[in-house]
PDB file of C-alpha atoms in Angstrom:
ATOM      1  CA  MET A   1     125.162 176.795  36.261  1.00  0.00           C
ATOM      2  CA  GLY A   2     123.549 174.045  34.933  1.00  0.00           C
ATOM      3  CA  ARG A   3     120.645 171.818  35.988  1.00  0.00           C
ATOM      4  CA  SER A   4     122.418 169.663  36.920  1.00  0.00           C
ATOM      5  CA  ALA A   5     124.619 171.417  39.283  1.00  0.00           C
ATOM      6  CA  ARG A   6     121.441 172.853  40.659  1.00  0.00           C
ATOM      7  CA  LYS A   7     120.547 169.375  41.699  1.00  0.00           C
ATOM      8  CA  LEU A   8     123.735 168.183  43.056  1.00  0.00           C
ATOM      9  CA  ALA A   9     124.143 170.831  44.995  1.00  0.00           C
ATOM     10  CA  ASN A  10     120.643 171.082  46.167  1.00  0.00           C
ATOM     11  CA  PRO A  11     118.491 167.922  45.447  1.00  0.00           C
ATOM     12  CA  ASP A  12     114.949 168.035  45.863  1.00  0.00           C
ATOM     13  CA  LEU A  13     112.995 165.537  47.873  1.00  0.00           C
ATOM     14  CA  GLY A  14     112.776 163.183  44.979  1.00  0.00           C
ATOM     15  CA  MET A  15     116.748 162.636  44.780  1.00  0.00           C
ATOM     16  CA  LEU A  16     116.984 162.283  48.265  1.00  0.00           C
ATOM     17  CA  ALA A  17     114.262 159.602  48.825  1.00  0.00           C
ATOM     18  CA  VAL A  18     116.137 158.082  45.857  1.00  0.00           C
ATOM     19  CA  ASN A  19     119.478 157.885  47.663  1.00  0.00           C
ATOM     20  CA  LEU A  20     118.361 157.483  51.406  1.00  0.00           C
ATOM     21  CA  LEU A  21     116.147 153.964  49.713  1.00  0.00           C
ATOM     22  CA  ARG A  22     119.744 152.838  48.013  1.00  0.00           C
ATOM     23  CA  LEU A  23     121.699 153.316  50.716  1.00  0.00           C
ATOM     24  CA  VAL A  24     119.621 151.443  52.715  1.00  0.00           C
ATOM     25  CA  GLN A  25     119.169 148.542  50.938  1.00  0.00           C
ATOM     26  CA  GLY A  26     122.796 148.641  49.528  1.00  0.00           C
ATOM     27  CA  GLU A  27     123.450 148.403  53.237  1.00  0.00           C
ATOM     28  CA  LEU A  28     120.694 145.729  53.819  1.00  0.00           C
ATOM     29  CA  PHE A  29     121.462 143.531  51.002  1.00  0.00           C
ATOM     30  CA  ARG A  30     125.028 143.157  51.645  1.00  0.00           C
ATOM     31  CA  ALA A  31     124.423 142.804  55.394  1.00  0.00           C
ATOM     32  CA  LEU A  32     122.267 139.732  54.350  1.00  0.00           C
ATOM     33  CA  ALA A  33     124.533 138.505  50.813  1.00  0.00           C
ATOM     34  CA  ALA A  34     127.664 138.179  53.624  1.00  0.00           C
ATOM     35  CA  GLN A  35     125.193 135.585  56.038  1.00  0.00           C
ATOM     36  CA  GLY A  36     124.377 133.741  53.154  1.00  0.00           C
ATOM     37  CA  PHE A  37     121.025 134.521  51.437  1.00  0.00           C
ATOM     38  CA  THR A  38     121.849 135.117  47.899  1.00  0.00           C
ATOM     39  CA  GLY A  39     120.268 136.091  44.936  1.00  0.00           C
ATOM     40  CA  LEU A  40     117.700 138.937  46.959  1.00  0.00           C
ATOM     41  CA  ARG A  41     117.499 141.855  44.345  1.00  0.00           C
ATOM     42  CA  PRO A  42     116.311 145.374  45.872  1.00  0.00           C
ATOM     43  CA  ARG A  43     112.610 144.775  44.700  1.00  0.00           C
ATOM     44  CA  HIS A  44     112.526 141.090  46.731  1.00  0.00           C
ATOM     45  CA  GLY A  45     111.972 143.836  50.647  1.00  0.00           C
ATOM     46  CA  GLY A  46     108.974 145.041  49.627  1.00  0.00           C
ATOM     47  CA  VAL A  47     107.245 141.235  50.247  1.00  0.00           C
ATOM     48  CA  LEU A  48     109.926 140.604  52.882  1.00  0.00           C
ATOM     49  CA  ALA A  49     109.385 143.935  54.826  1.00  0.00           C
ATOM     50  CA  TYR A  50     105.760 142.756  54.917  1.00  0.00           C
ATOM     51  CA  LEU A  51     106.076 138.556  55.654  1.00  0.00           C
ATOM     52  CA  ASP A  52     103.963 137.262  58.313  1.00  0.00           C
ATOM     53  CA  ASP A  53     104.984 133.986  60.385  1.00  0.00           C
ATOM     54  CA  ASP A  54     101.386 132.863  59.512  1.00  0.00           C
ATOM     55  CA  GLY A  55     101.255 134.148  55.619  1.00  0.00           C
ATOM     56  CA  LEU A  56      99.174 137.176  54.172  1.00  0.00           C
ATOM     57  CA  ARG A  57      97.436 136.967  51.252  1.00  0.00           C
ATOM     58  CA  LEU A  58      98.293 138.414  47.744  1.00  0.00           C
ATOM     59  CA  SER A  59      95.588 141.075  48.355  1.00  0.00           C
ATOM     60  CA  ASP A  60      96.352 141.758  51.335  1.00  0.00           C
ATOM     61  CA  LEU A  61     100.016 142.673  50.070  1.00  0.00           C
ATOM     62  CA  ALA A  62      98.799 144.582  47.607  1.00  0.00           C
ATOM     63  CA  ARG A  63      96.933 146.650  49.131  1.00  0.00           C
ATOM     64  CA  ILE A  64     100.144 147.680  51.882  1.00  0.00           C
ATOM     65  CA  THR A  65     102.731 147.497  49.475  1.00  0.00           C
ATOM     66  CA  GLY A  66     100.520 149.783  46.435  1.00  0.00           C
ATOM     67  CA  ARG A  67     101.466 147.400  44.274  1.00  0.00           C
ATOM     68  CA  ASN A  68      99.525 145.437  41.985  1.00  0.00           C
ATOM     69  CA  LYS A  69      99.296 142.105  42.546  1.00  0.00           C
ATOM     70  CA  GLN A  70     100.522 140.919  38.614  1.00  0.00           C
ATOM     71  CA  THR A  71     104.563 142.797  40.056  1.00  0.00           C
ATOM     72  CA  LEU A  72     103.886 141.127  43.520  1.00  0.00           C
ATOM     73  CA  GLY A  73     102.576 137.649  42.194  1.00  0.00           C
ATOM     74  CA  ALA A  74     106.130 137.771  39.690  1.00  0.00           C
ATOM     75  CA  ILE A  75     108.144 138.710  43.073  1.00  0.00           C
ATOM     76  CA  VAL A  76     107.271 136.550  44.611  1.00  0.00           C
ATOM     77  CA  ASP A  77     107.304 133.589  42.276  1.00  0.00           C
ATOM     78  CA  GLU A  78     111.105 135.005  42.417  1.00  0.00           C
ATOM     79  CA  LEU A  79     111.686 134.336  46.567  1.00  0.00           C
ATOM     80  CA  GLU A  80     109.309 131.063  46.023  1.00  0.00           C
ATOM     81  CA  GLY A  81     112.186 129.560  43.823  1.00  0.00           C
ATOM     82  CA  LEU A  82     114.514 130.573  46.081  1.00  0.00           C
ATOM     83  CA  GLY A  83     113.030 129.057  48.863  1.00  0.00           C
ATOM     84  CA  TYR A  84     112.581 131.590  51.299  1.00  0.00           C
ATOM     85  CA  LEU A  85     108.598 131.421  50.816  1.00  0.00           C
ATOM     86  CA  SER A  86     105.599 129.226  50.037  1.00  0.00           C
ATOM     87  CA  ARG A  87     102.121 129.521  49.321  1.00  0.00           C
ATOM     88  CA  ILE A  88      99.576 127.392  51.015  1.00  0.00           C
ATOM     89  CA  THR A  89      95.759 126.986  50.677  1.00  0.00           C
ATOM     90  CA  ASP A  90      94.285 129.516  53.475  1.00  0.00           C
ATOM     91  CA  PRO A  91      92.478 127.322  56.189  1.00  0.00           C
ATOM     92  CA  SER A  92      90.395 130.288  55.984  1.00  0.00           C
ATOM     93  CA  ASP A  93      88.817 130.040  52.896  1.00  0.00           C
ATOM     94  CA  ARG A  94      90.446 127.120  50.802  1.00  0.00           C
ATOM     95  CA  ARG A  95      89.660 129.128  47.790  1.00  0.00           C
ATOM     96  CA  ALA A  96      92.578 131.971  48.991  1.00  0.00           C
ATOM     97  CA  ARG A  97      96.204 131.275  49.117  1.00  0.00           C
ATOM     98  CA  LEU A  98      98.697 132.327  51.996  1.00  0.00           C
ATOM     99  CA  ILE A  99     101.838 133.202  51.306  1.00  0.00           C
ATOM    100  CA  VAL A 100     104.609 132.189  53.815  1.00  0.00           C
ATOM    101  CA  PRO A 101     107.610 132.338  55.008  1.00  0.00           C
ATOM    102  CA  THR A 102     109.762 128.682  54.764  1.00  0.00           C
ATOM    103  CA  GLU A 103     112.260 128.273  56.858  1.00  0.00           C
ATOM    104  CA  ARG A 104     115.178 129.835  55.183  1.00  0.00           C
ATOM    105  CA  GLY A 105     112.283 132.455  54.791  1.00  0.00           C
ATOM    106  CA  LEU A 106     111.958 133.297  59.258  1.00  0.00           C
ATOM    107  CA  GLU A 107     115.967 133.160  59.114  1.00  0.00           C
ATOM    108  CA  LEU A 108     116.161 135.148  56.375  1.00  0.00           C
ATOM    109  CA  VAL A 109     113.576 138.064  57.527  1.00  0.00           C
ATOM    110  CA  THR A 110     115.036 137.258  60.919  1.00  0.00           C
ATOM    111  CA  ALA A 111     117.935 138.846  59.780  1.00  0.00           C
ATOM    112  CA  ALA A 112     116.941 141.397  58.060  1.00  0.00           C
ATOM    113  CA  ASP A 113     114.882 143.072  60.819  1.00  0.00           C
ATOM    114  CA  ALA A 114     118.013 142.837  63.055  1.00  0.00           C
ATOM    115  CA  ALA A 115     120.275 144.024  60.199  1.00  0.00           C
ATOM    116  CA  MET A 116     118.163 147.568  59.816  1.00  0.00           C
ATOM    117  CA  ALA A 117     118.130 146.813  63.722  1.00  0.00           C
ATOM    118  CA  GLU A 118     121.899 147.669  63.226  1.00  0.00           C
ATOM    119  CA  LEU A 119     121.415 150.384  60.254  1.00  0.00           C
ATOM    120  CA  GLU A 120     119.357 153.124  62.153  1.00  0.00           C
ATOM    121  CA  GLU A 121     120.919 152.508  65.673  1.00  0.00           C
ATOM    122  CA  ARG A 122     124.015 153.457  64.208  1.00  0.00           C
ATOM    123  CA  ARG A 123     122.042 157.110  62.195  1.00  0.00           C
ATOM    124  CA  GLU A 124     120.895 157.572  64.963  1.00  0.00           C
ATOM    125  CA  ARG A 125     124.187 158.264  66.530  1.00  0.00           C
ATOM    126  CA  LEU A 126     124.856 159.438  63.543  1.00  0.00           C
ATOM    127  CA  MET A 127     122.566 161.717  63.970  1.00  0.00           C
ATOM    128  CA  GLY A 128     121.686 161.830  67.359  1.00  0.00           C
ATOM    129  CA  ALA A 129     118.077 160.412  69.043  1.00  0.00           C
ATOM    130  CA  ALA A 130     116.021 163.665  69.462  1.00  0.00           C
ATOM    131  CA  GLU A 131     117.531 164.650  65.623  1.00  0.00           C
ATOM    132  CA  TYR A 132     117.552 161.123  63.885  1.00  0.00           C
ATOM    133  CA  GLY A 133     113.511 160.428  66.229  1.00  0.00           C
ATOM    134  CA  ALA A 134     112.553 164.221  64.499  1.00  0.00           C
ATOM    135  CA  PHE A 135     113.628 162.787  60.686  1.00  0.00           C
ATOM    136  CA  LYS A 136     111.405 159.345  61.506  1.00  0.00           C
ATOM    137  CA  ARG A 137     108.699 161.102  61.792  1.00  0.00           C
ATOM    138  CA  ALA A 138     109.154 163.963  59.195  1.00  0.00           C
ATOM    139  CA  LEU A 139     109.900 160.807  56.762  1.00  0.00           C
ATOM    140  CA  ALA A 140     106.840 158.385  58.200  1.00  0.00           C
ATOM    141  CA  LEU A 141     104.119 162.655  57.739  1.00  0.00           C
ATOM    142  CA  MET A 142     106.001 162.619  53.888  1.00  0.00           C
ATOM    143  CA  GLY A 143     104.531 159.539  53.297  1.00  0.00           C
ATOM    144  CA  GLU A 144     101.259 159.971  54.584  1.00  0.00           C
ATOM    145  CA  ALA A 145     100.613 163.325  53.199  1.00  0.00           C
ATOM    146  CA  GLU A 146      97.927 163.660  50.165  1.00  0.00           C
ATOM    147  CA  GLY A 147      98.848 165.802  48.172  1.00  0.00           C
ATOM    148  CA  PRO A 148      97.265 167.685  44.785  1.00  0.00           C
ATOM    149  CA  GLY A 149      97.346 164.394  41.983  1.00  0.00           C
ATOM    150  CA  VAL A 150      98.326 161.647  44.521  1.00  0.00           C
ATOM    151  CA  ALA A 151      95.259 160.208  45.708  1.00  0.00           C
ATOM    152  CA  ASP A 152      93.949 160.828  42.806  1.00  0.00           C
ATOM    153  CA  GLY A 153      96.804 158.826  40.850  1.00  0.00           C
ATOM    154  CA  GLY A 154      97.450 161.956  39.346  1.00  0.00           C
ATOM    155  CA  ALA A 155     101.092 163.516  38.252  1.00  0.00           C
ATOM    156  CA  GLY A 156     103.366 161.481  41.347  1.00  0.00           C
ATOM    157  CA  SER A 157     101.791 158.383  41.585  1.00  0.00           C
ATOM    158  CA  GLY A 158     103.596 155.452  39.073  1.00  0.00           C
ATOM    159  CA  ALA A 159     101.612 153.360  37.220  1.00  0.00           C
ATOM    160  CA  ASP A 160     100.312 151.113  40.152  1.00  0.00           C
ATOM    161  CA  GLY A 161     100.020 152.686  42.889  1.00  0.00           C
ATOM    162  CA  GLY A 162     103.919 153.184  43.580  1.00  0.00           C
ATOM    163  CA  GLY A 163     105.900 150.981  45.540  1.00  0.00           C
ATOM    164  CA  GLY A 164     106.954 148.457  48.090  1.00  0.00           C
ATOM    165  CA  SER A 165     110.786 148.919  49.224  1.00  0.00           C
ATOM    166  CA  ALA A 166     113.118 146.964  51.538  1.00  0.00           C
ATOM    167  CA  ALA A 167     111.936 147.749  55.435  1.00  0.00           C
ATOM    168  CA  GLY A 168     109.335 149.853  53.717  1.00  0.00           C
ATOM    169  CA  ALA A 169     111.532 152.861  53.152  1.00  0.00           C
ATOM    170  CA  GLY A 170     109.108 154.986  50.629  1.00  0.00           C
ATOM    171  CA  LYS A 171     106.650 153.962  47.692  1.00  0.00           C
ATOM    172  CA  ALA A 172     109.085 156.950  45.018  1.00  0.00           C
ATOM    173  CA  ASP A 173     111.573 155.173  43.779  1.00  0.00           C
ATOM    174  CA  GLY A 174     112.288 158.101  41.240  1.00  0.00           C
ATOM    175  CA  ASP A 175     113.417 155.486  38.251  1.00  0.00           C
ATOM    176  CA  GLY A 176     110.478 156.247  36.274  1.00  0.00           C
ATOM    177  CA  ASP A 177     109.318 152.746  36.143  1.00  0.00           C
ATOM    178  CA  GLY A 178     106.223 152.527  39.069  1.00  0.00           C
ATOM    179  CA  ASP A 179     107.643 149.698  40.703  1.00  0.00           C
ATOM    180  CA  GLY A 180     108.884 151.388  43.747  1.00  0.00           C
ATOM    181  CA  ASP A 181     111.749 149.362  43.810  1.00  0.00           C
ATOM    182  CA  GLY A 182     114.468 151.856  42.501  1.00  0.00           C
ATOM    183  CA  ASP A 183     116.280 149.667  39.551  1.00  0.00           C
ATOM    184  CA  GLY A 184     114.470 150.962  36.425  1.00  0.00           C
ATOM    185  CA  GLY A 185     113.390 147.917  35.779  1.00  0.00           C
ATOM    186  CA  ASP A 186     109.408 146.595  34.649  1.00  0.00           C
ATOM    187  CA  CYS A 187     109.394 144.899  38.716  1.00  0.00           C
TER     188      CYS A 187
END
């Protein structure tokens, strides 16, 4: 049996995580597109998942998502161009800028939250409440665990420290570009 056949028969943690990420992103972005939220790509999810009504600074978003500010800046530029975000002066520090949702952006995050809740409810019905709860706790534990090479930026960490995803589904994307979007691209 060749390696690919072995991996298909017994996928490793990275493969399982990427498959789950793609499933969640696919369902989420299809649901949003059906509601008229166009132009969205999986890499936008890491910004949209953490967007607050009051806004947040790019540096805070970088800390939360584990992505670098340059990558996030490009994603924010795209979302701003699509009309979902804007940048405003931070009232608490006029030197800083806040990333805030536009009215359309608020509609988007509300729709995304509802779509994600529906997706989770379907999975919970499929697995059963206790098993689904255990599954989510295990995922959270795996995402928080730091083993050799993870905390120090060694093997297993992306070039920019990992990446966010739609609905915060994880940092590793398995496509080798270290940006957390699962698309193989560089942003």
